Coordinates of C-alpha atoms and ligand atoms in Angstrom, one line a residue:
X1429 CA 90.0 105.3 82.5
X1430 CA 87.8 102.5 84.2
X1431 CA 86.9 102.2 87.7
X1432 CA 90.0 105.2 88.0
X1433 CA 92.2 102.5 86.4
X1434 CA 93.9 103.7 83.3
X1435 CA 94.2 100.5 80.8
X1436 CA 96.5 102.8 78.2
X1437 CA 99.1 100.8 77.4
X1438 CA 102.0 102.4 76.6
X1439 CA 104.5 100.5 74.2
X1440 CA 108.2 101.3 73.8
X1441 CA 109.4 98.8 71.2
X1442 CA 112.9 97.1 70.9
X1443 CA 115.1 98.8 68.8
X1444 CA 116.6 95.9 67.6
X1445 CA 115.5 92.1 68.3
X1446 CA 117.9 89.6 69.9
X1447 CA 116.0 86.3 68.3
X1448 CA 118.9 85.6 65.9
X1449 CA 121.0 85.6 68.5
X1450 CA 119.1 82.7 70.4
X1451 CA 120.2 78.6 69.7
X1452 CA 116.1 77.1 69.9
X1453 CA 117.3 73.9 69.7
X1454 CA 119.7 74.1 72.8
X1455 CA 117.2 76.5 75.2
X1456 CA 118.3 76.2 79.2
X1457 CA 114.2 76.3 80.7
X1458 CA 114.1 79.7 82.6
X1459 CA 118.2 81.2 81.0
X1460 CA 116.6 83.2 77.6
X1461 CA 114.1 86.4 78.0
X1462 CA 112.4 88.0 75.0
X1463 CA 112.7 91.4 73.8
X1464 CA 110.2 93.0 75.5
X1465 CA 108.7 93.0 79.2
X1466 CA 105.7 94.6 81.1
X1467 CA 106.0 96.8 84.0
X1468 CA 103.4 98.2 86.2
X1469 CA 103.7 100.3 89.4
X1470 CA 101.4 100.6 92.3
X1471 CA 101.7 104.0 93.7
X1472 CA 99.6 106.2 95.4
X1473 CA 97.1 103.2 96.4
X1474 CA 96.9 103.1 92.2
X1475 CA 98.3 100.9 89.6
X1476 CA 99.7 103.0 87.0
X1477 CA 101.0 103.6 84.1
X1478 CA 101.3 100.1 82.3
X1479 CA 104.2 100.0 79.8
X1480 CA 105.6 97.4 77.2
X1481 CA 109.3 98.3 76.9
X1482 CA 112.8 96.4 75.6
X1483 CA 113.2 93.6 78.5
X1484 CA 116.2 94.7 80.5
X1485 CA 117.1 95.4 84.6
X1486 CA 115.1 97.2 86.9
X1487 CA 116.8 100.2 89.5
X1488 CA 115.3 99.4 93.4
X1489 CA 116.3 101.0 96.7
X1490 CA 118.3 98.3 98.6
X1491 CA 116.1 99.0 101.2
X1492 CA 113.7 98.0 98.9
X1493 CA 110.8 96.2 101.7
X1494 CA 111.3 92.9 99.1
X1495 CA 115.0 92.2 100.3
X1496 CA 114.2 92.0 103.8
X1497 CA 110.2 90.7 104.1
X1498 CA 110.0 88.8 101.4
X1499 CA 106.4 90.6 99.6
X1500 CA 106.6 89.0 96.3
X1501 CA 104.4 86.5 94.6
X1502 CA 104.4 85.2 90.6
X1503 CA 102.8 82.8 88.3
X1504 CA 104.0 80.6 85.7
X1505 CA 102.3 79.8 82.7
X1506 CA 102.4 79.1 78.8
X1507 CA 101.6 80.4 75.5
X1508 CA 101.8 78.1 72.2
X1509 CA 101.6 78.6 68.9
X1510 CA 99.3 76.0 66.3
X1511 CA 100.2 74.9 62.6
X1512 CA 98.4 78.3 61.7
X1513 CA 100.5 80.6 63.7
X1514 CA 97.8 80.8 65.7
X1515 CA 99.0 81.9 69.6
X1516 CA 96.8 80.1 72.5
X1517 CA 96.9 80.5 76.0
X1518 CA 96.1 77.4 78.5
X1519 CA 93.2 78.3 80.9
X1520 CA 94.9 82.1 81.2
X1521 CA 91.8 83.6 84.0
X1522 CA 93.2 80.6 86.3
X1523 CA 96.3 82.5 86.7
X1524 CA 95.2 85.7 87.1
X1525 CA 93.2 84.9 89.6
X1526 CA 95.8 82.3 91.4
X1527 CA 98.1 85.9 91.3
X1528 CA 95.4 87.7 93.1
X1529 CA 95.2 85.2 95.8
X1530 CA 98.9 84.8 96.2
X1531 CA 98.5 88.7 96.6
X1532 CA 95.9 88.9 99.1
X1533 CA 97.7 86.5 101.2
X1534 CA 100.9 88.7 101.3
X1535 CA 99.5 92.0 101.7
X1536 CA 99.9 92.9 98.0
X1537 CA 97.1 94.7 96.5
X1538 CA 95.6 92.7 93.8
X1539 CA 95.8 93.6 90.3
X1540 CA 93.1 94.3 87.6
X1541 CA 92.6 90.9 85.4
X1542 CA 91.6 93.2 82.6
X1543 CA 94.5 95.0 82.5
X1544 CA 96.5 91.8 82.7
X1545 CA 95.1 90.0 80.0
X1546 CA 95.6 93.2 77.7
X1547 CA 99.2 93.6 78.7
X1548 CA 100.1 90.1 77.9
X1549 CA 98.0 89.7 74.5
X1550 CA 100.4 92.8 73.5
X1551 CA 103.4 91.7 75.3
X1552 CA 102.6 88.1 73.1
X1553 CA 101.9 90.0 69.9
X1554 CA 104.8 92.1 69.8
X1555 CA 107.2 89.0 70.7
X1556 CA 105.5 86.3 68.9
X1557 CA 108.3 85.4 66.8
X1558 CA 109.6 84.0 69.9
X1559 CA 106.9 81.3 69.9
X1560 CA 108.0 78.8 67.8
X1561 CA 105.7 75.8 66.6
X1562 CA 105.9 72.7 67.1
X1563 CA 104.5 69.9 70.1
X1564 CA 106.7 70.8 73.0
X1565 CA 108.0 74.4 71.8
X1566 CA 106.0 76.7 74.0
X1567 CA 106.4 80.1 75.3
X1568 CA 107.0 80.3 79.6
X1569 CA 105.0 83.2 81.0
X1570 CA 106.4 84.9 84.6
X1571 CA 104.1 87.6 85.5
X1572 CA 105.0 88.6 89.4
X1573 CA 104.8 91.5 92.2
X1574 CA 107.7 92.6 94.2
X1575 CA 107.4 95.3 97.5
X1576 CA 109.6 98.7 96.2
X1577 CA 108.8 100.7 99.1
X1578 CA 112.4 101.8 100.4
X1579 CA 112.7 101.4 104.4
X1580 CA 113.5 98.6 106.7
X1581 CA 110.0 99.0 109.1
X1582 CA 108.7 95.7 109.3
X1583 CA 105.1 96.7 107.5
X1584 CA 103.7 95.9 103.9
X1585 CA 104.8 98.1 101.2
X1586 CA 103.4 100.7 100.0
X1587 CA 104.5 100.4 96.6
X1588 CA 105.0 97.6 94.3
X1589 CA 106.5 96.5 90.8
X1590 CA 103.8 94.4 88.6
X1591 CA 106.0 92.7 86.0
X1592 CA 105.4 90.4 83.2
X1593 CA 108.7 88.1 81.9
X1594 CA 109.1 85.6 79.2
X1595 CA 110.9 83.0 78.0
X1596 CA 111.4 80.9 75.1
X1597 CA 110.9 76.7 76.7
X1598 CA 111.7 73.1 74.6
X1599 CA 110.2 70.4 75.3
X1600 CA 111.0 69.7 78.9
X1601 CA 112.9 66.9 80.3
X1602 CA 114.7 66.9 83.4
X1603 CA 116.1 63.0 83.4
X1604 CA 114.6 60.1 85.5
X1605 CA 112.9 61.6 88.4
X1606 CA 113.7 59.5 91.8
X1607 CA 111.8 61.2 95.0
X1608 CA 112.1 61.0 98.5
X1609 CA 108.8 61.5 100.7
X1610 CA 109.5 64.1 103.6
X1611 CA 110.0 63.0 106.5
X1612 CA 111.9 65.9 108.8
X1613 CA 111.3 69.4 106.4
X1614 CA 108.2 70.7 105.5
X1615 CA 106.7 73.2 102.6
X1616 CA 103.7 74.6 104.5
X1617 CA 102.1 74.6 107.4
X1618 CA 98.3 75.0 108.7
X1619 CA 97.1 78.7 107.6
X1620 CA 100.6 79.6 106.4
X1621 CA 101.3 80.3 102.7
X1622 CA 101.8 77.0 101.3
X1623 CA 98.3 77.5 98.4
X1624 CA 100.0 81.0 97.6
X1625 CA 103.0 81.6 94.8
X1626 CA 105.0 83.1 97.4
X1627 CA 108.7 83.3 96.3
X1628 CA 109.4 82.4 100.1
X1629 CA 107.9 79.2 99.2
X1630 CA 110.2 78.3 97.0
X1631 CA 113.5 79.9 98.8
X1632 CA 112.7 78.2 101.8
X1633 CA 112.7 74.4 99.8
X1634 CA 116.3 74.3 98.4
X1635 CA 118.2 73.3 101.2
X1636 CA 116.0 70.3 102.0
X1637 CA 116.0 69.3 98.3
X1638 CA 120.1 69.6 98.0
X1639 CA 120.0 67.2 101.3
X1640 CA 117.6 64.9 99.1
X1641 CA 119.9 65.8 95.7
X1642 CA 123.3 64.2 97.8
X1643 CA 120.5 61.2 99.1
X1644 CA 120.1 60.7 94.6
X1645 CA 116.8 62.1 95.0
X1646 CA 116.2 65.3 92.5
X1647 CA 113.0 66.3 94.4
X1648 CA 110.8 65.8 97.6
X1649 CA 107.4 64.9 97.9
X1650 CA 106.4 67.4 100.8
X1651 CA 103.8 65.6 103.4
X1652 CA 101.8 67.4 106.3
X1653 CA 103.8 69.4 108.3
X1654 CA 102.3 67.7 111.5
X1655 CA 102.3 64.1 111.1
X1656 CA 104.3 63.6 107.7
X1657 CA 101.8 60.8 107.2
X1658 CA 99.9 62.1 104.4
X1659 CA 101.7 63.2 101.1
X1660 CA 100.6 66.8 99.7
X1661 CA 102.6 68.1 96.3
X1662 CA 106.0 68.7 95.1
X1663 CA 107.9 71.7 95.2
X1664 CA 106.7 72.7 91.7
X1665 CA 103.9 70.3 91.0
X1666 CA 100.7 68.0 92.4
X1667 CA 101.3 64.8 92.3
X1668 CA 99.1 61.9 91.4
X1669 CA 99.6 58.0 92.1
X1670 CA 97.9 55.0 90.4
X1671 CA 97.2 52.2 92.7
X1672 CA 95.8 49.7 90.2
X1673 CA 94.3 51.6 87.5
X1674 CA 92.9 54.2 90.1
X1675 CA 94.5 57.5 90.4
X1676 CA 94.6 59.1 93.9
X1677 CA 95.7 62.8 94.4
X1678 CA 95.6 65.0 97.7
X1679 CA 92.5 67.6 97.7
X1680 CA 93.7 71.3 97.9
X1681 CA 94.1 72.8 100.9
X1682 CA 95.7 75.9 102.4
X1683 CA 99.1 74.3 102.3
X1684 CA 98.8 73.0 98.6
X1685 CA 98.9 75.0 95.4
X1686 CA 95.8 74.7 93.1
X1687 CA 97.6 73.6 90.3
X1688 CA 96.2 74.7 86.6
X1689 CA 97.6 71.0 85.2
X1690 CA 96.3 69.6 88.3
X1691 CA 92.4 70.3 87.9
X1692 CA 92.8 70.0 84.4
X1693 CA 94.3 66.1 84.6
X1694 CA 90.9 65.4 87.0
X1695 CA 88.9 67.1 85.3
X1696 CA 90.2 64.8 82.0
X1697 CA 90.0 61.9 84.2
X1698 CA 86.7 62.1 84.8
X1699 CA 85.7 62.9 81.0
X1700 CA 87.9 59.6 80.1
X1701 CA 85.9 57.7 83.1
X1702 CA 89.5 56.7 84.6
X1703 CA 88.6 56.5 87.8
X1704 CA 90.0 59.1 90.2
X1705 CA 89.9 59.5 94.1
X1706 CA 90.7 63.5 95.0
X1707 CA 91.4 62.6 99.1
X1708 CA 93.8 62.3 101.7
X1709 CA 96.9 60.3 100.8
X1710 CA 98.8 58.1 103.5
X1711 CA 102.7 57.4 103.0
X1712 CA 101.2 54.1 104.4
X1713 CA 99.1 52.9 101.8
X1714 CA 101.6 54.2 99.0
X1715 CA 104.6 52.7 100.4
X1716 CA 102.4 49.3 100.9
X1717 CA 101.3 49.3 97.3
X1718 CA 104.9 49.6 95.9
X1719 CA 105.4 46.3 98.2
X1720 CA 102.5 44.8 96.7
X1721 CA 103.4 46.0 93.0
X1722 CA 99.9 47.5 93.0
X1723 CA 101.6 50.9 92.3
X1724 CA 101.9 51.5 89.0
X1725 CA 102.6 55.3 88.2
X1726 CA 103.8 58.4 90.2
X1727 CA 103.6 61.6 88.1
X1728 CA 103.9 65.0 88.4
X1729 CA 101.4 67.4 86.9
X1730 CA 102.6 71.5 86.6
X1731 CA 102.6 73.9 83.8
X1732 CA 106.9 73.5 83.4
X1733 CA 106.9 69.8 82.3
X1734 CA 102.9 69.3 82.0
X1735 CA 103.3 66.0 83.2
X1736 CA 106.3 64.3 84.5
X1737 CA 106.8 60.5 85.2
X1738 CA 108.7 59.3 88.4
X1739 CA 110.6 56.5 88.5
X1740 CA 111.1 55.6 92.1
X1741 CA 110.6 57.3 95.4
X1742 CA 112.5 57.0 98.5
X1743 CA 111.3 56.6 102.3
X1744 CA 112.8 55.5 105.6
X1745 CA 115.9 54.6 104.0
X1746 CA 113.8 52.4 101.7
X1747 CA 114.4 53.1 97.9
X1748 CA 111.1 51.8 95.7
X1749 CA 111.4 51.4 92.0
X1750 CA 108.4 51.8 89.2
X1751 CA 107.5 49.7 86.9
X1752 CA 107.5 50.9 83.0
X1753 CA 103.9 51.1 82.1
X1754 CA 103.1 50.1 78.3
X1755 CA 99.8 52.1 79.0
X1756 CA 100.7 54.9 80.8
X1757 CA 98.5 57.5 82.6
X1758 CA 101.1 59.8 82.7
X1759 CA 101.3 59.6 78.8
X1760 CA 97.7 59.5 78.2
X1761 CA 97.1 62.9 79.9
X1762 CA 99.9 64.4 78.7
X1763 CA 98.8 63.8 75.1
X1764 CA 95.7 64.7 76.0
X1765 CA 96.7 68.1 77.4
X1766 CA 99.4 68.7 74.7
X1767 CA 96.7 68.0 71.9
X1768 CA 94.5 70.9 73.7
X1769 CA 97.4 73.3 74.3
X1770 CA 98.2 72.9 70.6
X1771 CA 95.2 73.1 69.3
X1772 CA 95.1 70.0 67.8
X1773 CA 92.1 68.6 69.4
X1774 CA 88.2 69.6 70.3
X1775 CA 88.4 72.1 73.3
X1776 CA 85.5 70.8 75.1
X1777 CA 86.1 72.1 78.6
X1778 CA 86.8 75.5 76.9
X1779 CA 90.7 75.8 78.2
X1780 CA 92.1 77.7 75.5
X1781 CA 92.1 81.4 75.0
X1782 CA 93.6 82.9 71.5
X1783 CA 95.7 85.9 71.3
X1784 CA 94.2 87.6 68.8
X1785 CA 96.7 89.1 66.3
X1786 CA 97.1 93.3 66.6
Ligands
PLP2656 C1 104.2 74.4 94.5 C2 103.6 74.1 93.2 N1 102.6 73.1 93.1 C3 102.0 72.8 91.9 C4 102.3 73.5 90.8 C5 101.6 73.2 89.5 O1 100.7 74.2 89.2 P1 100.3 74.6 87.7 O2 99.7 73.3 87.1 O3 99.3 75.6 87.8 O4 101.5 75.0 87.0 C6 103.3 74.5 90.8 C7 103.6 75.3 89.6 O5 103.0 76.3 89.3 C8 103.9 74.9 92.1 O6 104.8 75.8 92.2

């Protein structure tokens, strides 16, 4: 016991393991779980009793207080595995305590990073197998918190489910990525939970994106909710422009998420003297660069695809096109990030964590 916490770990393993059953080559992103889970109850104003066990469904009430107010939060985030069979994590504390945020906004009661960080490193041990090696093989992390308290009183729970998920990812590549800049829906509003990982968040985006999916757009730059004059983040990633050869990204606010891959790309940029503006951008200034041909790149930067190009964006009825770049940000900091993740490169910033093998 530590500060009335009990970090015991209990550890059911798999009887059997499913791996064999599992086509690597032809992974879905987000369709294939590993054999084993973590699970984690708050009860009693306590979390308790942390277990490892064989991953498989979970019994709630149907009055369950996550099925009608919507208290649940998660993360997303990546392990990989070296030449060595070495297992690293990328910048692991960042998502903790992005979890703990995302909790305090939503009434959830945080949880303790310790017990977090051991939980995983021996969810990650006893399912390394499913890490495979290799430059875009990694391992997709879903930790997340869901309300179990049965009862339909609008009030927070007062119980919850701590969970951790994972999944086995290729290389990602969703096709060309065309985007249209909101102009009538919005993500987040002022002091609402747009810099949390609510799962309302994400819910409430899917109709406006199928509109923008039958428009050929596969996903929508959100702007401000007031003015939709200033462009924030995509549903699952910051986003970044090159005007010339400087990169512009919004600065984090209460309605943006403070993306891992985000800081990281600035932080890179900076180290790479690329210059970099973190500030308010206009639709205005964007749209009049793509007249000019002065904007060269549009890419995404999240922990799914690292960094993901965009071909073209879409506003007022206006489709704009990108130029192919022979020099490419978006390449350069992917690399760069890859070569980090992998362990393939000097770790100057510090970013990667090892999984020590048990
Ligand atoms: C809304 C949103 N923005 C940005 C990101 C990128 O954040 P990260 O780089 O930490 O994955 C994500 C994904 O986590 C997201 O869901």
């Amino acid at each position: 016991m530590r500060n009335g916490i009990s970090h015991a770990i209990d550890v059911v393993e798999a009887p059997a393991s499913k791996i064999d059953s599992v086509d690597f080559d032809n992974l879905v992103f987000g369709n294939v779980f590993t054999d084993h889970m973590m699970e984690c109850d708050y009860v009693d104003g306590q979390w308790q009793n942390p277990t490892i066990k064989p991953y498989g469904p979970i019994q709630l009430e149907p009055s369950a207080k996550v099925f009608h107010y919507g208290q649940a939060i998660f993360e997303g985030m990546k392990a990989f595995k070296d030449d060595e069979d070495q297992v690293w994590l990328f910048r692991p504390e960042a998502n903790i305590d992005r979890f703990n945020k995302s909790s305090v906004r939503l009434a959830i009661p945080e949880f303790p990073k310790e017990m977090f960080l051991e939980g995983l490193e021996t969810l990650l041990n006893l399912d390394r197998d499913w890490i495979k090696k290799g430059l875009g093989n990694s391992l997709y992390i879903r930790p997340f918190v869901i309300a179990t308290e049965p009862g339909v009183s609008a009030s927070p729970s007062k119980s919850y489910k701590f969970m951790i998920i994972c999944s086995p990812a290729k290389a990602y590549y969703s096709g060309e990525v065309r985007v249209v800049f909101a102009e009538k829906f919005s993500r987040a509003a002022n002091g609402g939970v747009g810099y949390a990982k609510a799962a309302g968040n994400y819910g409430a985006q899917f109709y406006p994106t199928n509109l923008a999916k039958e428009e050929g757009y596969q996903q929508i730059i959100w702007t401000d909710a007031n003015t939709h004059e200033y462009l924030e983040e995509a549903g699952t990633m910051n986003i970044f422009f090159r005007v010339g050869d400087k990169l512009l990204t919004a600065p984090i606010s209460d309605r943006i998420l403070d993306g891992v891959t985000r800081k990281s790309v600035i932080a890179l940029a900076e180290e790479n003297n690329i210059p970099i503006e973190v500030r308010r951008v206009t639709v205005k200034e964007i749209v009049e660069a793509a007249k000019k041909g002065e904007l060269k790149e549009i890419f995404g930067a999240g922990t799914a695809a690292t960094i993901n190009p965009i071909k073209g964006f879409g506003h007022m009825g206006e489709k704009y096109e990108l130029p192919e770049q022979a020099e490419s940000y978006a390449k350069f900091f992917k690399s760069k990030l890859m070569d980090i993740q992998y362990n393939r490169a000097e770790d100057k910033f510090d970013w990667r964590y090892l999984v020590e093998k048990k």
